[in-house]
Amino acid sequence: MIQDIFPHKLENQYRPEAQPEQDSYVLCYRGAEVLLKDGEMLPTVSEVLAEHYRYLFQIDNRSYFLPETPVSENDAMQYENIRRIRGAQAIPQFQRYAIMTGKHLADWYKSTRYCGSCGGVLHHAAEQRAMVCDHCHKSIYPKIMPAVIVGVISGDSLLLTKYRTGFPYFALVAGFTEIGETLEETVEREVMEETGLHVRNIRYYKSQPWGIANDILAGFYCEVDGDPTIQMDTSELKYAQWVKRENIILQPDDASLTNEMMQKFRDGEIRNINHVNTFWAISHKDCATDASSNFSSDETKSGVNT
C-alpha cells in the first residue's frame, strides 16, 4: 500500500521552529494537482524560491515544506494530477506517500483560515499542529474523516463494485462513518445501502491513511447473512456482483487498502472469515517486532475509494 515505505520512515511531529534548507522538498498544490520536475521529481527550495514556507513533516531526516503563496509552472516544472501519479513507478513510493500526506495538510490549511465559532482570524499555534482563533482562542486541529472498506464474502466469492462515476476500476463497498456510529455499524449500513445485503461476522483487517481525500480508512471483511441476492443502489454504483476469487481483477496499482484486500482474497491468504483474525495476529506480531527497532515492515504497515 502507499504508506508501506520501509526502510524509509515518516516523522510527522510538529516542528514550528523548522526552517527550510536549500535541499528541502517543496510540496506545491493546485487543486488536485502537485508540482513536479520532469513529471517525476519533487522540486526543492532552491528551485521554487517562494518567500514563506510552512513545515509539514520529514522522511528520513529530509524536510518537506508547503509554500504559503501559489507557485507557477515553468519549463522545468509542471502540475500533475495526484491520482495519476499514485501508482507511477517512476516516482519513488515514499515520495508518492509524501505527496498524498502533504495534500491532506495543504487542504486543511487552505480551508482553516477563520474561526467557525466567531469568524475570527486564525493563526498557527506555537507548540502543536493547530490553528487558534485570535478572538475566542478556540483551537482547531487537522480534520481526519473515518471511512470503511468492506470485503463481503459469500463462500468462494467476494462482492466487487464499480462506482457510477469517477474511479473506473473494481472496488469494494465503502463509505463514511456517520455521527453516533461504530465502525462496525458503518459496515452494516453501507453494505445494506449499496447492495441490499445483510452481513454478519464482521472482522477488522487493517487501516490506511488516504490523504488525497482527508480520510483514515478501516478495512473489514464480513460474511453475507441470508439471501445473497444483490439489490444495487444505481445512484452510487454501476456494478455490484459476486466474483469468484480466481476471476478477481485487481486495480492497476498497489496503492490502496481496497486493492490489497481484493488481492489477499484472490490469492487465498484470506480463505474465509475465520482466517481474517489469524492473518491480523500474525502480521501485527511482525509489526510489534519491527517497532522495537523503530521501523515498520512492508508486510505489516498497511485504504473512500482508494
Short mmCIF file of C-alpha atoms in Angstrom, two decimals:
data_model
loop_
_atom_site.label_atom_id
_atom_site.label_comp_id
_atom_site.label_asym_id
_atom_site.label_seq_id
_atom_site.Cartn_x
_atom_site.Cartn_y
_atom_site.Cartn_z
CA MET A 1 0.00 0.00 0.00
CA ILE A 2 1.00 3.61 -0.49
CA GLN A 3 2.22 4.02 3.11
CA ASP A 4 4.42 0.92 3.05
CA ILE A 5 7.65 2.88 2.59
CA PHE A 6 10.10 0.77 4.64
CA PRO A 7 13.06 1.29 5.03
CA HIS A 8 12.05 4.97 4.75
CA LYS A 9 10.26 6.47 7.73
CA LEU A 10 7.75 9.31 8.06
CA GLU A 11 8.25 11.66 11.02
CA ASN A 12 5.07 13.73 11.35
CA GLN A 13 5.81 15.57 14.61
CA TYR A 14 5.02 19.27 14.52
CA ARG A 15 8.17 21.40 14.37
CA PRO A 16 7.22 25.10 14.24
CA GLU A 17 10.86 26.13 14.56
CA ALA A 18 11.93 24.22 11.43
CA GLN A 19 13.40 26.34 8.66
CA PRO A 20 13.71 25.29 5.00
CA GLU A 21 17.13 24.42 3.67
CA GLN A 22 18.12 24.58 0.01
CA ASP A 23 17.64 20.82 -0.45
CA SER A 24 14.33 20.62 1.46
CA TYR A 25 11.47 19.29 -0.66
CA VAL A 26 8.57 21.58 -1.55
CA LEU A 27 5.01 20.32 -2.00
CA CYS A 28 3.11 22.76 -4.22
CA TYR A 29 -0.55 22.00 -4.87
CA ARG A 30 -3.07 23.42 -7.30
CA GLY A 31 -6.43 21.81 -6.64
CA ALA A 32 -5.95 18.07 -7.23
CA GLU A 33 -2.51 18.58 -8.80
CA VAL A 34 1.05 18.66 -7.47
CA LEU A 35 4.09 20.38 -8.97
CA LEU A 36 6.77 18.01 -10.30
CA LYS A 37 10.08 18.38 -12.12
CA ASP A 38 10.15 16.46 -15.39
CA GLY A 39 6.96 14.69 -14.30
CA GLU A 40 8.65 12.54 -11.68
CA MET A 41 10.60 14.55 -9.06
CA LEU A 42 9.62 16.92 -6.29
CA PRO A 43 11.26 20.35 -6.51
CA THR A 44 13.45 21.69 -3.72
CA VAL A 45 13.55 25.07 -2.00
CA SER A 46 16.45 26.11 -4.25
CA GLU A 47 14.23 25.58 -7.30
CA VAL A 48 10.93 27.02 -6.07
CA LEU A 49 12.15 30.20 -4.34
CA ALA A 50 8.92 31.00 -2.50
CA GLU A 51 9.07 33.71 0.14
CA HIS A 52 7.36 31.88 3.03
CA TYR A 53 7.00 28.17 3.83
CA ARG A 54 5.08 26.05 6.32
CA TYR A 55 6.81 22.94 7.72
CA LEU A 56 4.91 19.68 7.09
CA PHE A 57 6.97 16.61 8.08
CA GLN A 58 10.18 14.70 7.47
CA ILE A 59 11.03 11.46 5.72
CA ASP A 60 14.49 10.09 6.50
CA ASN A 61 15.52 13.42 8.10
CA ARG A 62 14.70 15.29 4.87
CA SER A 63 12.14 18.03 5.45
CA TYR A 64 9.05 18.79 3.36
CA PHE A 65 7.55 22.27 3.24
CA LEU A 66 4.40 23.88 1.87
CA PRO A 67 4.74 27.31 0.22
CA GLU A 68 2.30 29.83 1.67
CA THR A 69 1.70 31.50 -1.69
CA PRO A 70 0.86 29.93 -5.09
CA VAL A 71 3.76 28.69 -7.21
CA SER A 72 3.55 28.90 -11.01
CA GLU A 73 4.63 26.33 -13.57
CA ASN A 74 7.68 26.86 -15.77
CA ASP A 75 9.55 24.96 -18.47
CA ALA A 76 11.10 22.59 -15.93
CA MET A 77 8.17 22.10 -13.55
CA GLN A 78 4.53 21.34 -14.32
CA TYR A 79 1.47 20.40 -12.27
CA GLU A 80 0.39 16.74 -12.49
CA ASN A 81 -2.83 15.08 -11.32
CA ILE A 82 -2.24 13.36 -7.98
CA ARG A 83 -4.50 10.39 -8.76
CA ARG A 84 -2.46 9.72 -11.90
CA ILE A 85 0.81 9.54 -10.02
CA ARG A 86 -0.37 7.39 -7.09
CA GLY A 87 0.94 4.28 -8.89
CA ALA A 88 3.61 5.95 -11.05
CA GLN A 89 6.65 3.70 -10.72
CA ALA A 90 8.99 6.45 -11.94
CA ILE A 91 8.33 8.29 -8.66
CA PRO A 92 9.70 6.56 -5.54
CA GLN A 93 6.90 5.24 -3.35
CA PHE A 94 7.96 7.26 -0.31
CA GLN A 95 7.65 10.41 -2.43
CA ARG A 96 4.18 9.41 -3.61
CA TYR A 97 3.21 8.88 0.02
CA ALA A 98 4.65 12.29 0.89
CA ILE A 99 2.57 13.88 -1.87
CA MET A 100 -0.66 12.30 -0.61
CA THR A 101 0.07 13.10 3.04
CA GLY A 102 1.06 16.67 2.21
CA LYS A 103 -2.19 17.11 0.28
CA HIS A 104 -4.14 16.29 3.45
CA LEU A 105 -2.36 19.06 5.37
CA ALA A 106 -2.46 21.52 2.46
CA ASP A 107 -6.24 21.11 2.15
CA TRP A 108 -6.67 21.67 5.88
CA TYR A 109 -4.50 24.79 5.97
CA LYS A 110 -6.34 26.21 2.94
CA SER A 111 -9.82 25.68 4.43
CA THR A 112 -8.95 26.64 8.01
CA ARG A 113 -8.43 30.40 7.98
CA TYR A 114 -11.37 31.70 10.00
CA CYS A 115 -12.99 30.50 13.20
CA GLY A 116 -16.21 28.58 12.73
CA SER A 117 -17.50 29.79 16.11
CA CYS A 118 -16.97 33.54 15.94
CA GLY A 119 -15.49 34.27 12.49
CA GLY A 120 -12.20 35.49 13.93
CA VAL A 121 -8.89 35.17 12.08
CA LEU A 122 -6.89 32.03 12.88
CA HIS A 123 -3.15 31.83 13.48
CA HIS A 124 -0.75 28.91 13.76
CA ALA A 125 -0.31 27.50 17.25
CA ALA A 126 3.17 27.75 18.70
CA GLU A 127 3.51 24.26 20.17
CA GLN A 128 1.18 21.93 18.26
CA ARG A 129 -0.28 21.45 14.80
CA ALA A 130 -3.40 23.53 15.28
CA MET A 131 -4.95 26.83 14.26
CA VAL A 132 -6.00 29.18 17.08
CA CYS A 133 -8.62 31.94 16.95
CA ASP A 134 -7.34 35.41 17.80
CA HIS A 135 -10.74 36.36 19.23
CA CYS A 136 -12.22 33.40 21.16
CA HIS A 137 -8.98 31.37 21.43
CA LYS A 138 -10.59 28.18 20.12
CA SER A 139 -8.10 25.60 18.76
CA ILE A 140 -8.85 23.75 15.51
CA TYR A 141 -6.98 20.55 14.64
CA PRO A 142 -6.46 18.77 11.30
CA LYS A 143 -9.65 17.14 10.00
CA ILE A 144 -9.47 13.38 9.53
CA MET A 145 -12.59 11.63 8.20
CA PRO A 146 -13.14 7.96 9.15
CA ALA A 147 -14.45 5.60 6.49
CA VAL A 148 -14.70 1.84 5.97
CA ILE A 149 -13.69 -0.51 3.16
CA VAL A 150 -15.69 -3.75 3.22
CA GLY A 151 -14.84 -7.12 1.72
CA VAL A 152 -18.13 -9.08 1.79
CA ILE A 153 -17.58 -12.84 1.41
CA SER A 154 -20.01 -15.47 0.18
CA GLY A 155 -18.30 -18.87 0.10
CA ASP A 156 -15.57 -18.64 -2.54
CA SER A 157 -16.75 -15.27 -3.90
CA LEU A 158 -16.11 -11.65 -2.99
CA LEU A 159 -18.53 -8.78 -3.58
CA LEU A 160 -16.95 -6.37 -6.08
CA THR A 161 -18.33 -2.99 -7.10
CA LYS A 162 -17.70 -0.13 -9.50
CA TYR A 163 -18.67 3.44 -8.81
CA ARG A 164 -21.22 5.07 -11.08
CA THR A 165 -18.83 7.93 -11.82
CA GLY A 166 -15.18 8.68 -11.21
CA PHE A 167 -12.83 5.82 -10.27
CA PRO A 168 -13.27 3.27 -13.10
CA TYR A 169 -11.75 0.12 -11.61
CA PHE A 170 -13.14 -2.67 -9.43
CA ALA A 171 -13.56 -1.74 -5.79
CA LEU A 172 -15.27 -2.86 -2.60
CA VAL A 173 -18.24 -1.45 -0.70
CA ALA A 174 -17.06 1.72 1.06
CA GLY A 175 -18.44 4.70 2.90
CA PHE A 176 -18.00 7.30 5.62
CA THR A 177 -18.86 6.82 9.26
CA GLU A 178 -21.86 8.87 10.41
CA ILE A 179 -22.37 10.64 13.74
CA GLY A 180 -23.03 8.17 16.56
CA GLU A 181 -21.97 5.07 14.61
CA THR A 182 -19.37 2.49 15.42
CA LEU A 183 -17.19 1.38 12.52
CA GLU A 184 -18.95 -1.99 12.57
CA GLU A 185 -22.33 -0.27 12.27
CA THR A 186 -20.96 1.70 9.32
CA VAL A 187 -20.05 -1.62 7.66
CA GLU A 188 -23.60 -2.95 8.10
CA ARG A 189 -25.25 0.26 6.90
CA GLU A 190 -23.03 0.83 3.86
CA VAL A 191 -23.42 -2.76 2.63
CA MET A 192 -27.18 -2.54 3.05
CA GLU A 193 -27.44 0.87 1.35
CA GLU A 194 -25.26 -0.03 -1.64
CA THR A 195 -26.24 -3.67 -2.22
CA GLY A 196 -29.29 -4.52 -0.08
CA LEU A 197 -27.38 -7.29 1.75
CA HIS A 198 -27.26 -8.16 5.43
CA VAL A 199 -23.87 -9.15 6.86
CA ARG A 200 -22.50 -10.98 9.91
CA ASN A 201 -19.15 -11.93 11.47
CA ILE A 202 -17.54 -8.54 10.87
CA ARG A 203 -13.75 -8.77 11.24
CA TYR A 204 -11.26 -5.89 11.28
CA TYR A 205 -8.37 -6.26 8.82
CA LYS A 206 -6.14 -3.14 8.53
CA SER A 207 -6.26 0.65 8.29
CA GLN A 208 -4.81 3.18 5.87
CA PRO A 209 -4.31 6.94 5.81
CA TRP A 210 -5.63 8.29 2.49
CA GLY A 211 -4.52 11.89 2.33
CA ILE A 212 -5.96 12.90 -1.03
CA ALA A 213 -9.45 12.53 0.48
CA ASN A 214 -8.52 13.51 4.06
CA ASP A 215 -9.52 10.00 5.23
CA ILE A 216 -8.46 7.31 7.63
CA LEU A 217 -9.74 4.07 6.15
CA ALA A 218 -10.57 0.96 8.18
CA GLY A 219 -10.77 -2.32 6.28
CA PHE A 220 -13.19 -5.07 7.33
CA TYR A 221 -14.15 -8.47 6.00
CA CYS A 222 -17.57 -9.97 6.73
CA GLU A 223 -19.95 -12.68 5.50
CA VAL A 224 -23.26 -12.26 3.76
CA ASP A 225 -26.11 -13.13 6.12
CA GLY A 226 -29.07 -14.83 4.50
CA ASP A 227 -30.21 -14.14 0.91
CA PRO A 228 -27.17 -13.26 -1.28
CA THR A 229 -29.30 -11.57 -3.96
CA ILE A 230 -27.82 -8.12 -4.67
CA GLN A 231 -30.07 -5.07 -4.94
CA MET A 232 -27.68 -2.47 -6.26
CA ASP A 233 -28.05 1.23 -5.48
CA THR A 234 -27.85 2.61 -9.03
CA SER A 235 -27.40 6.16 -7.78
CA GLU A 236 -23.95 5.22 -6.45
CA LEU A 237 -22.89 2.10 -8.35
CA LYS A 238 -22.89 0.81 -11.90
CA TYR A 239 -21.68 -2.67 -10.96
CA ALA A 240 -22.11 -4.95 -7.94
CA GLN A 241 -21.52 -8.70 -8.39
CA TRP A 242 -20.24 -11.78 -6.60
CA VAL A 243 -16.92 -12.70 -8.21
CA LYS A 244 -15.07 -16.00 -7.72
CA ARG A 245 -11.61 -15.49 -6.24
CA GLU A 246 -9.84 -16.76 -9.38
CA ASN A 247 -11.75 -14.21 -11.52
CA ILE A 248 -10.97 -11.13 -9.42
CA ILE A 249 -9.31 -8.36 -11.44
CA LEU A 250 -7.16 -6.06 -9.32
CA GLN A 251 -6.70 -2.32 -9.64
CA PRO A 252 -3.77 -1.17 -11.84
CA ASP A 253 -1.59 -0.19 -8.86
CA ASP A 254 -0.99 -1.48 -5.34
CA ALA A 255 -1.51 1.85 -3.55
CA SER A 256 -4.81 1.15 -1.84
CA LEU A 257 -6.21 -0.87 1.04
CA THR A 258 -9.06 -1.86 -1.28
CA ASN A 259 -6.68 -3.46 -3.74
CA GLU A 260 -4.77 -5.33 -1.02
CA MET A 261 -7.99 -6.75 0.41
CA MET A 262 -9.06 -7.93 -3.04
CA GLN A 263 -5.61 -9.43 -3.64
CA LYS A 264 -5.48 -11.26 -0.28
CA PHE A 265 -8.84 -12.91 -1.00
CA ARG A 266 -7.95 -13.71 -4.61
CA ASP A 267 -4.69 -15.37 -3.62
CA GLY A 268 -6.25 -17.41 -0.83
CA GLU A 269 -4.42 -15.62 2.00
CA ILE A 270 -7.88 -14.73 3.28
CA ARG A 271 -9.68 -18.02 2.72
CA ASN A 272 -12.73 -17.41 4.91
CA ILE A 273 -13.94 -15.04 7.60
CA ASN A 274 -12.32 -17.03 10.42
CA HIS A 275 -8.92 -16.62 8.80
CA VAL A 276 -9.04 -12.80 8.99
CA ASN A 277 -8.18 -12.61 12.70
CA THR A 278 -5.40 -15.16 12.25
CA PHE A 279 -3.84 -13.13 9.45
CA TRP A 280 -4.17 -9.93 11.51
CA ALA A 281 -2.50 -11.51 14.54
CA ILE A 282 0.42 -12.87 12.51
CA SER A 283 1.08 -9.64 10.64
CA HIS A 284 0.80 -7.44 13.74
CA LYS A 285 3.17 -9.69 15.66
CA ASP A 286 5.72 -8.90 12.95
CA CYS A 287 4.85 -5.22 13.27
CA ALA A 288 5.47 -5.24 17.02
CA THR A 289 8.87 -6.84 16.48
CA ASP A 290 9.86 -4.22 13.91
CA ALA A 291 8.64 -1.38 16.13
CA SER A 292 11.34 -2.25 18.65
CA SER A 293 13.91 -1.10 16.11
CA ASN A 294 11.84 1.98 15.15
CA PHE A 295 10.88 0.59 11.75
CA SER A 296 7.72 -0.76 10.08
CA SER A 297 7.67 -3.71 7.70
CA ASP A 298 6.10 -3.96 4.25
CA GLU A 299 4.05 -6.92 5.43
CA THR A 300 2.52 -5.20 8.44
CA LYS A 301 2.29 -1.48 7.92
CA SER A 302 -0.53 -1.16 5.98
CA GLY A 303 -7.01 2.48 2.06
CA VAL A 304 -13.50 6.31 0.22
CA ASN A 305 -12.38 4.90 -2.71
CA THR A 306 -8.84 4.10 -2.91
#
